[in-house]
Amino acid sequence: MKKWLLFLIKLVLTGLCLWWALREVEWDNSILASPGDLSWRWILPGIFLAGVTVLLTAFRLWVLLLAQGIRITLWRSVELTLIGNLFNLLAVGSIGSDAARIFLLIRDHPERKMAVTLAVMFDHLVGLIAMSVVFFALTAGRFDALASQSEETRAILKFSWVFFSGGLASIVFMFVMSAPPIHNRIKAKLIHTRFAMMRKFPEALDVYRTKWGHALLATAAAIVMLPIYYASFWCGARSAGSMVDATPILVAMPVVDMLSAMPLSISGLGVREASMKILMEDLTGMKPDIAVAATLIGFACSLIWTLMGGLLFLRPRDRASVETIESLTSEEEDG
C-alpha cells in the first residue's frame, strides 16, 4: 500500500512539474502542437547517441565487476543495463535499476552478494565523479557569463557546485575510511553480527583502491559517455528547430541530470523539463516549448533502448516477479 501511495504522490508531482514547465508555452505556434514538424534527421542521431550511451554504461559496470573478480560477458552487461533502465523507468517503491541488476547478478553469482552490491553501488559513485568532472570542466571558465543570469539560474548553479563538491568530498572520505590502517581499527570494535555488512563493506570498497586501474578505466568511460548522452538532448533541440550550439546544452545537462535524479517524479519527468526550461532560457534565450521538446525528445531517444530491456526481461533467464526482487532488496538492507 505504501509503495502505491508513494507512486501516486510522484505521479502528482510529475504532473505539477510538467504543468509548470508548459505553462508559458504559446500553443498556437508551438512545436509541441505540431510534432510532424520535427526534423527526423536530428532524431535518428539522437537515438544512435543514446545507444552508444548504453554500451559505455554497460562497459563501466563490466569493468567494476571485473575488479571484484566477477566475470560476465560484455553483452550480459549490456542486457543488465537495459533491464536496469527499464526498472528505473517503472520504479515503484524500492524497485529500481539497482535492485534489478543486483538481483540478476546475485542469481548468477550467489556466493558474491557483497561484491555484486558494492560494484553496483560504486557504479553510481563513478557516475557522480564523471558528472562532477564534466560540470566543473564546462563551467570553470564561464563564471562571469553564468553569474549574469537570472536569480533562479544562479541559485540552481550554486546548489550544483555545492552538490558536486560535496559528492566528491564524500567519495574521498569513503576511500580514506576504507583504507586498511583506519578500517582495521574500526573493524576491531564492530564485534556484533549486526555490523557484519559494515565490516565487509570497506574491504570490498578498498578493492577499487588497490585495483585503481579498473576504477580509472570505468571513470574514463563515464566521462566519455556523459557528453555523448547529453548530445542526444542537443539533437532533440535541433530537431525541434533550435540552432543552439552544443556547449550550453552540455553545461546545463549535468545540473538537469542531477535534479531529475532526485526521487520527486517518475523517471525525472517534469523536473527535467522545468529545470532545462529555466537554464536554457537564461543561457541561450531558448523558447520554453523548444526547451521542453528538447528534453522530451532526448528522453524518448533513451526510452527506445529502455523498451528493449523489457523484451530481454521477458526471457525465462531474467524473468522474475517484482515481489521476488523486493524481497532480495529487503534482505540486503537488513543484512
Steps between C-alpha positions, in 0.01 A plus 500: 500500500779740592681452169186579302438808713855610425438434131184714505687783673775483238236491226341819636841669529582394145180660376563820695857531371388441141224758542750752635739432212223536240306791648688763295472313171309679224325198355382668179857528372663224703696207361333293773168546322652400164715189557491435126730799454783338695816432302565125494849553364586615853288248690670199343850614610352558846381138513844384386675707769265361765596151384871580533421623851356158588814327370736723700286466813509123462877508448538699822304242701693216333833652606384555859374142527828375355691683774296302756589174326152459350531401137209552264493566127478856374174411329359378833592836648308669216198283581520589869529869415193493275295305756618735775393801294157343459457463875628853549223620269228298673635532853239464773609510861844347547515335158739664259799448280729401789263240644445335162869483411600376846228235494597363159871504580456328836282237338797418274764551772331411834833471682600862420211701646715769662725539196201531266326755722817705539573498126151631418525763775847605387362534148295792636807655661689479172206669330504779759875550455462518122204738520693725738804504269287589197310769692811665645686479168218674313420766760846583638577756230150646479457660843423848365249377244326272749496765774311739271198271470168518685473442873344157440787386278765634736335317791485174302865529394618586852313201637660285230849616597430414864342165408780383271773628732337328796460181300868488409600574860276217623658254258849598613389456863362151425830390348698641791278315749534178297880507501635203703669703781178683583257221412682244717468724805127543440449131419645391833222686681214359289465155652122463496363305200263786433796690359621220272422700188675805642814289545488353151403816313832687545693190397302473178531874436875489555524272197459808281790670676733206448368436148505869414551425130152350478348794688683747275387320184138494618518871586651583161219309328245696703664834415488414130145369529339806659563755218375238253184453705452875536549542126182297444312787667681746272372292208156537655537879505616506138214275393260744666638784288758658731836608356666493843862392527572178690702673776207655695322164496812330636526765774136463600459123482711397804279731707182374335617140545577556867162662572299243303673215685340613824200278590244773440332377184472196276829456311574868554216607271392855567806582710722447196282718279454778757869528585604489133249772418643732767863441410469511121278808505768682700809360329380520140160670494343173384120504488329293772332264254830427324675427832220268611492329161879452510482319834202287400668397175829427678310291753317318219830417329608314814151357553522311172800307631337460841203322344744244364575422864136402537535243224814360663330481840226279355752226426490200739857569613423848630129476577411566864215648697521842658432336837804275459728793424351699789566213741864484394536875539352480851741221593798705381383804699450287814837329453 
